[in-house]
């Protein structure tokens, strides 16, 4: 599968997910700010995916741009940056979630706090599983 | 790690764009390599050495990190 096709399929999947989320929120019909926020977010993501898909369709008609996209996809520096950004965002999200969880426990929102801390613990556990598997592989 | 990439490229009269296209990386990667901001993988180092017909040691100079 070429790069453009793969990217287009990823965007299509993301569009389906955001559309489903939007529909689910629409069907809940709850007057809650969390539902409103999720609806807005899924709508925004949906629009972005449509724009990206249109961009990929435009690129697919230009062989020069396809080649440039393939080079960018294979480029090791971009891969390195992608990995770094992923690991930084993973650590900041896990630590942030954990801190918010602890603050929530202290301000009397015990359930939310415990939930956030459990999610953080599960993420770190998954990270350790992958680390062990990859350590054996390489 | 230091490198002589810019010097060698200019000696051979090759543009960053041409070099990037030849070894299938982005021009930004060549710029980062020349500035010493990014250390290449062994594969990319070999690609560069094959392209210039030089040894890897002629292009890249390994320096031990200060303790």
PDB file of C-alpha atoms in Angstrom:
ATOM      1  CA  UNK A   1       0.000   0.000   0.000  1.00  0.00           C
ATOM      2  CA  UNK A   2       1.484   3.349  -0.961  1.00  0.00           C
ATOM      3  CA  UNK A   3       1.917   6.212   1.490  1.00  0.00           C
ATOM      4  CA  UNK A   4      -0.908   8.329   0.115  1.00  0.00           C
ATOM      5  CA  UNK A   5      -3.431   5.484   0.238  1.00  0.00           C
ATOM      6  CA  UNK A   6      -2.410   4.639   3.817  1.00  0.00           C
ATOM      7  CA  UNK A   7      -2.691   8.266   4.942  1.00  0.00           C
ATOM      8  CA  UNK A   8      -6.073   8.599   3.229  1.00  0.00           C
ATOM      9  CA  UNK A   9      -7.356   5.432   4.928  1.00  0.00           C
ATOM     10  CA  UNK A  10      -6.111   6.677   8.339  1.00  0.00           C
ATOM     11  CA  UNK A  11      -8.003   9.938   7.819  1.00  0.00           C
ATOM     12  CA  UNK A  12     -11.114   8.048   6.692  1.00  0.00           C
ATOM     13  CA  UNK A  13     -10.964   5.918   9.887  1.00  0.00           C
ATOM     14  CA  UNK A  14     -10.536   9.049  12.008  1.00  0.00           C
ATOM     15  CA  UNK A  15     -13.493  10.642  10.228  1.00  0.00           C
ATOM     16  CA  UNK A  16     -15.682   7.583  10.942  1.00  0.00           C
ATOM     17  CA  UNK A  17     -14.626   7.636  14.629  1.00  0.00           C
ATOM     18  CA  UNK A  18     -15.334  11.361  15.009  1.00  0.00           C
ATOM     19  CA  UNK A  19     -18.639  11.037  13.134  1.00  0.00           C
ATOM     20  CA  UNK A  20     -19.705   8.132  15.386  1.00  0.00           C
ATOM     21  CA  UNK A  21     -18.721  10.117  18.474  1.00  0.00           C
ATOM     22  CA  UNK A  22     -20.698  13.121  17.219  1.00  0.00           C
ATOM     23  CA  UNK A  23     -23.752  10.940  16.546  1.00  0.00           C
ATOM     24  CA  UNK A  24     -23.440   9.270  19.970  1.00  0.00           C
ATOM     25  CA  UNK A  25     -23.311  12.677  21.686  1.00  0.00           C
ATOM     26  CA  UNK A  26     -26.250  13.858  19.589  1.00  0.00           C
ATOM     27  CA  UNK A  27     -28.302  10.837  20.649  1.00  0.00           C
ATOM     28  CA  UNK A  28     -27.480  11.242  24.364  1.00  0.00           C
ATOM     29  CA  UNK A  29     -29.331  14.576  24.404  1.00  0.00           C
ATOM     30  CA  UNK A  30     -27.942  15.548  27.785  1.00  0.00           C
ATOM     31  CA  UNK A  31     -27.539  19.180  28.710  1.00  0.00           C
ATOM     32  CA  UNK A  32     -24.045  18.697  29.981  1.00  0.00           C
ATOM     33  CA  UNK A  33     -20.903  20.688  29.175  1.00  0.00           C
ATOM     34  CA  UNK A  34     -18.877  17.467  28.725  1.00  0.00           C
ATOM     35  CA  UNK A  35     -21.281  16.291  26.013  1.00  0.00           C
ATOM     36  CA  UNK A  36     -21.193  19.728  24.359  1.00  0.00           C
ATOM     37  CA  UNK A  37     -17.398  19.749  24.496  1.00  0.00           C
ATOM     38  CA  UNK A  38     -17.168  16.230  23.009  1.00  0.00           C
ATOM     39  CA  UNK A  39     -19.634  17.174  20.258  1.00  0.00           C
ATOM     40  CA  UNK A  40     -17.610  20.259  19.374  1.00  0.00           C
ATOM     41  CA  UNK A  41     -14.349  18.369  19.453  1.00  0.00           C
ATOM     42  CA  UNK A  42     -15.639  15.499  17.275  1.00  0.00           C
ATOM     43  CA  UNK A  43     -17.118  18.013  14.815  1.00  0.00           C
ATOM     44  CA  UNK A  44     -13.779  19.849  14.645  1.00  0.00           C
ATOM     45  CA  UNK A  45     -11.818  16.637  14.131  1.00  0.00           C
ATOM     46  CA  UNK A  46     -14.317  15.567  11.448  1.00  0.00           C
ATOM     47  CA  UNK A  47     -13.855  18.819   9.522  1.00  0.00           C
ATOM     48  CA  UNK A  48     -10.052  18.541   9.789  1.00  0.00           C
ATOM     49  CA  UNK A  49     -10.108  14.969   8.436  1.00  0.00           C
ATOM     50  CA  UNK A  50     -12.292  16.042   5.490  1.00  0.00           C
ATOM     51  CA  UNK A  51      -9.850  18.872   4.684  1.00  0.00           C
ATOM     52  CA  UNK A  52      -6.918  16.440   4.901  1.00  0.00           C
ATOM     53  CA  UNK A  53      -8.661  13.899   2.650  1.00  0.00           C
ATOM     54  CA  UNK A  54      -9.319  16.611   0.047  1.00  0.00           C
ATOM     55  CA  UNK A  55      -5.641  17.599   0.312  1.00  0.00           C
ATOM     56  CA  UNK A  56      -4.573  13.961  -0.300  1.00  0.00           C
ATOM     57  CA  UNK A  57      -6.885  13.703  -3.313  1.00  0.00           C
ATOM     58  CA  UNK A  58      -5.281  16.879  -4.738  1.00  0.00           C
ATOM     59  CA  UNK A  59      -1.766  15.520  -4.067  1.00  0.00           C
ATOM     60  CA  UNK A  60      -2.645  12.197  -5.750  1.00  0.00           C
ATOM     61  CA  UNK A  61      -2.994  14.062  -9.070  1.00  0.00           C
ATOM     62  CA  UNK A  62       0.525  15.479  -8.852  1.00  0.00           C
ATOM     63  CA  UNK A  63       3.374  12.896  -9.195  1.00  0.00           C
ATOM     64  CA  UNK A  64       5.980  15.417  -8.003  1.00  0.00           C
ATOM     65  CA  UNK A  65       4.091  16.008  -4.753  1.00  0.00           C
ATOM     66  CA  UNK A  66       3.554  12.254  -4.270  1.00  0.00           C
ATOM     67  CA  UNK A  67       7.317  11.743  -4.498  1.00  0.00           C
ATOM     68  CA  UNK A  68       7.920  14.550  -1.984  1.00  0.00           C
ATOM     69  CA  UNK A  69       5.387  13.018   0.405  1.00  0.00           C
ATOM     70  CA  UNK A  70       7.035   9.589   0.091  1.00  0.00           C
ATOM     71  CA  UNK A  71      10.462  11.108   0.823  1.00  0.00           C
ATOM     72  CA  UNK A  72       9.056  12.915   3.868  1.00  0.00           C
ATOM     73  CA  UNK A  73       7.453   9.693   5.069  1.00  0.00           C
ATOM     74  CA  UNK A  74      10.714   7.735   4.710  1.00  0.00           C
ATOM     75  CA  UNK A  75      12.910  10.556   6.025  1.00  0.00           C
ATOM     76  CA  UNK A  76      14.684   9.301   9.153  1.00  0.00           C
ATOM     77  CA  UNK A  77      14.907  12.753  10.765  1.00  0.00           C
ATOM     78  CA  UNK A  78      11.132  13.138  10.577  1.00  0.00           C
ATOM     79  CA  UNK A  79      10.768   9.641  12.032  1.00  0.00           C
ATOM     80  CA  UNK A  80      13.134  10.577  14.855  1.00  0.00           C
ATOM     81  CA  UNK A  81      11.210  13.817  15.536  1.00  0.00           C
ATOM     82  CA  UNK A  82       7.905  11.928  15.408  1.00  0.00           C
ATOM     83  CA  UNK A  83       9.173   9.400  17.961  1.00  0.00           C
ATOM     84  CA  UNK A  84      10.481  12.146  20.249  1.00  0.00           C
ATOM     85  CA  UNK A  85       7.215  14.100  20.037  1.00  0.00           C
ATOM     86  CA  UNK A  86       5.272  10.913  20.756  1.00  0.00           C
ATOM     87  CA  UNK A  87       7.336  10.022  23.802  1.00  0.00           C
ATOM     88  CA  UNK A  88       7.248  13.604  25.165  1.00  0.00           C
ATOM     89  CA  UNK A  89       3.484  13.832  24.719  1.00  0.00           C
ATOM     90  CA  UNK A  90       3.029  10.377  26.290  1.00  0.00           C
ATOM     91  CA  UNK A  91       5.056  11.305  29.382  1.00  0.00           C
ATOM     92  CA  UNK A  92       3.438  14.723  29.761  1.00  0.00           C
ATOM     93  CA  UNK A  93      -0.079  13.268  29.406  1.00  0.00           C
ATOM     94  CA  UNK A  94       0.609  10.469  31.918  1.00  0.00           C
ATOM     95  CA  UNK A  95       2.234  12.805  34.457  1.00  0.00           C
ATOM     96  CA  UNK A  96      -0.403  15.512  33.885  1.00  0.00           C
ATOM     97  CA  UNK A  97      -3.235  13.022  34.365  1.00  0.00           C
ATOM     98  CA  UNK A  98      -1.618  11.691  37.508  1.00  0.00           C
ATOM     99  CA  UNK A  99      -1.181  15.222  38.969  1.00  0.00           C
ATOM    100  CA  UNK A 100      -4.758  16.217  38.105  1.00  0.00           C
ATOM    101  CA  UNK A 101      -5.938  12.950  39.709  1.00  0.00           C
ATOM    102  CA  UNK A 102      -4.097  13.705  42.943  1.00  0.00           C
ATOM    103  CA  UNK A 103      -5.414  17.298  43.004  1.00  0.00           C
ATOM    104  CA  UNK A 104      -8.933  15.963  42.406  1.00  0.00           C
ATOM    105  CA  UNK A 105      -8.576  13.596  45.389  1.00  0.00           C
ATOM    106  CA  UNK A 106      -7.422  16.496  47.593  1.00  0.00           C
ATOM    107  CA  UNK A 107     -10.331  18.742  46.602  1.00  0.00           C
ATOM    108  CA  UNK A 108     -12.849  16.055  47.389  1.00  0.00           C
ATOM    109  CA  UNK A 109     -13.439  14.635  43.897  1.00  0.00           C
ATOM    110  CA  UNK A 110     -12.265  11.181  44.980  1.00  0.00           C
ATOM    111  CA  UNK A 111     -13.922   9.143  42.226  1.00  0.00           C
ATOM    112  CA  UNK A 112     -12.524  11.267  39.397  1.00  0.00           C
ATOM    113  CA  UNK A 113      -9.095  11.354  41.067  1.00  0.00           C
ATOM    114  CA  UNK A 114      -8.910   7.595  41.557  1.00  0.00           C
ATOM    115  CA  UNK A 115     -10.135   7.036  37.984  1.00  0.00           C
ATOM    116  CA  UNK A 116      -7.430   9.308  36.539  1.00  0.00           C
ATOM    117  CA  UNK A 117      -4.709   7.695  38.663  1.00  0.00           C
ATOM    118  CA  UNK A 118      -5.833   4.199  37.586  1.00  0.00           C
ATOM    119  CA  UNK A 119      -5.770   5.240  33.919  1.00  0.00           C
ATOM    120  CA  UNK A 120      -2.225   6.617  34.380  1.00  0.00           C
ATOM    121  CA  UNK A 121      -1.144   3.405  36.108  1.00  0.00           C
ATOM    122  CA  UNK A 122      -2.609   1.288  33.276  1.00  0.00           C
ATOM    123  CA  UNK A 123      -0.761   3.416  30.689  1.00  0.00           C
ATOM    124  CA  UNK A 124       2.528   2.979  32.512  1.00  0.00           C
ATOM    125  CA  UNK A 125       1.834  -0.761  32.822  1.00  0.00           C
ATOM    126  CA  UNK A 126       1.206  -1.013  29.052  1.00  0.00           C
ATOM    127  CA  UNK A 127       4.415   0.963  28.449  1.00  0.00           C
ATOM    128  CA  UNK A 128       6.351  -1.522  30.639  1.00  0.00           C
ATOM    129  CA  UNK A 129       4.849  -4.499  28.765  1.00  0.00           C
ATOM    130  CA  UNK A 130       5.923  -3.038  25.413  1.00  0.00           C
ATOM    131  CA  UNK A 131       9.324  -2.142  26.824  1.00  0.00           C
ATOM    132  CA  UNK A 132       9.872  -5.752  27.991  1.00  0.00           C
ATOM    133  CA  UNK A 133       8.710  -7.192  24.652  1.00  0.00           C
ATOM    134  CA  UNK A 134      10.878  -4.811  22.604  1.00  0.00           C
ATOM    135  CA  UNK A 135      13.866  -5.345  24.888  1.00  0.00           C
ATOM    136  CA  UNK A 136      13.685  -9.077  24.155  1.00  0.00           C
ATOM    137  CA  UNK A 137      13.178  -8.499  20.447  1.00  0.00           C
ATOM    138  CA  UNK A 138      16.148  -6.161  19.911  1.00  0.00           C
TER     139      UNK A 138
ATOM    140  CA  UNK B   1      29.649  14.429  16.270  1.00  0.00           C
ATOM    141  CA  UNK B   2      31.127  16.875  13.778  1.00  0.00           C
ATOM    142  CA  UNK B   3      30.993  16.478  10.024  1.00  0.00           C
ATOM    143  CA  UNK B   4      32.495  17.840   6.823  1.00  0.00           C
ATOM    144  CA  UNK B   5      29.329  17.414   4.838  1.00  0.00           C
ATOM    145  CA  UNK B   6      28.897  21.047   3.850  1.00  0.00           C
ATOM    146  CA  UNK B   7      32.554  21.351   2.816  1.00  0.00           C
ATOM    147  CA  UNK B   8      32.469  18.135   0.765  1.00  0.00           C
ATOM    148  CA  UNK B   9      29.145  19.047  -0.847  1.00  0.00           C
ATOM    149  CA  UNK B  10      30.433  22.477  -1.853  1.00  0.00           C
ATOM    150  CA  UNK B  11      33.675  20.978  -3.185  1.00  0.00           C
ATOM    151  CA  UNK B  12      31.647  18.652  -5.421  1.00  0.00           C
ATOM    152  CA  UNK B  13      29.408  21.586  -6.418  1.00  0.00           C
ATOM    153  CA  UNK B  14      26.188  19.880  -5.390  1.00  0.00           C
ATOM    154  CA  UNK B  15      23.166  21.705  -4.019  1.00  0.00           C
ATOM    155  CA  UNK B  16      21.387  20.628  -0.849  1.00  0.00           C
ATOM    156  CA  UNK B  17      18.320  19.830  -2.944  1.00  0.00           C
ATOM    157  CA  UNK B  18      20.297  17.564  -5.290  1.00  0.00           C
ATOM    158  CA  UNK B  19      21.940  15.744  -2.398  1.00  0.00           C
ATOM    159  CA  UNK B  20      18.597  15.329  -0.628  1.00  0.00           C
ATOM    160  CA  UNK B  21      16.985  13.886  -3.754  1.00  0.00           C
ATOM    161  CA  UNK B  22      19.912  11.554  -4.389  1.00  0.00           C
ATOM    162  CA  UNK B  23      19.855   9.970  -0.945  1.00  0.00           C
ATOM    163  CA  UNK B  24      16.061  10.237  -0.590  1.00  0.00           C
ATOM    164  CA  UNK B  25      15.805  12.495   2.429  1.00  0.00           C
ATOM    165  CA  UNK B  26      14.283  15.938   2.875  1.00  0.00           C
ATOM    166  CA  UNK B  27      16.338  19.088   2.307  1.00  0.00           C
ATOM    167  CA  UNK B  28      15.705  19.976   5.944  1.00  0.00           C
ATOM    168  CA  UNK B  29      17.578  16.812   6.965  1.00  0.00           C
ATOM    169  CA  UNK B  30      20.619  17.895   4.946  1.00  0.00           C
ATOM    170  CA  UNK B  31      20.478  21.349   6.578  1.00  0.00           C
ATOM    171  CA  UNK B  32      20.286  19.788  10.076  1.00  0.00           C
ATOM    172  CA  UNK B  33      23.167  17.405   9.271  1.00  0.00           C
ATOM    173  CA  UNK B  34      25.347  20.222   8.016  1.00  0.00           C
ATOM    174  CA  UNK B  35      24.613  22.336  11.073  1.00  0.00           C
ATOM    175  CA  UNK B  36      25.452  19.364  13.303  1.00  0.00           C
ATOM    176  CA  UNK B  37      22.002  19.463  14.911  1.00  0.00           C
ATOM    177  CA  UNK B  38      21.160  15.907  13.891  1.00  0.00           C
ATOM    178  CA  UNK B  39      23.338  12.794  13.911  1.00  0.00           C
ATOM    179  CA  UNK B  40      22.474  10.410  11.080  1.00  0.00           C
ATOM    180  CA  UNK B  41      21.738   6.708  11.399  1.00  0.00           C
ATOM    181  CA  UNK B  42      24.399   4.297  10.197  1.00  0.00           C
ATOM    182  CA  UNK B  43      22.305   3.650   7.056  1.00  0.00           C
ATOM    183  CA  UNK B  44      22.193   7.341   6.160  1.00  0.00           C
ATOM    184  CA  UNK B  45      25.907   7.704   6.918  1.00  0.00           C
ATOM    185  CA  UNK B  46      26.633   4.820   4.506  1.00  0.00           C
ATOM    186  CA  UNK B  47      24.346   6.331   1.857  1.00  0.00           C
ATOM    187  CA  UNK B  48      26.253   9.612   2.110  1.00  0.00           C
ATOM    188  CA  UNK B  49      29.651   7.917   2.003  1.00  0.00           C
ATOM    189  CA  UNK B  50      28.619   5.857  -1.062  1.00  0.00           C
ATOM    190  CA  UNK B  51      27.249   8.951  -2.753  1.00  0.00           C
ATOM    191  CA  UNK B  52      30.476  10.910  -2.274  1.00  0.00           C
ATOM    192  CA  UNK B  53      32.638   7.817  -2.743  1.00  0.00           C
ATOM    193  CA  UNK B  54      34.385   8.461   0.560  1.00  0.00           C
ATOM    194  CA  UNK B  55      34.833   6.653   3.852  1.00  0.00           C
ATOM    195  CA  UNK B  56      32.365   7.435   6.648  1.00  0.00           C
ATOM    196  CA  UNK B  57      35.295   8.732   8.725  1.00  0.00           C
ATOM    197  CA  UNK B  58      36.082  11.266   6.007  1.00  0.00           C
ATOM    198  CA  UNK B  59      32.625  12.775   6.374  1.00  0.00           C
ATOM    199  CA  UNK B  60      31.842  12.298  10.045  1.00  0.00           C
ATOM    200  CA  UNK B  61      34.214  12.942  12.916  1.00  0.00           C
ATOM    201  CA  UNK B  62      33.408  11.172  16.154  1.00  0.00           C
ATOM    202  CA  UNK B  63      34.078  13.121  19.318  1.00  0.00           C
ATOM    203  CA  UNK B  64      33.810  11.600  22.771  1.00  0.00           C
ATOM    204  CA  UNK B  65      31.382  13.348  25.057  1.00  0.00           C
ATOM    205  CA  UNK B  66      32.918  15.432  27.820  1.00  0.00           C
ATOM    206  CA  UNK B  67      32.498  13.876  31.262  1.00  0.00           C
TER     207      UNK B  67
END
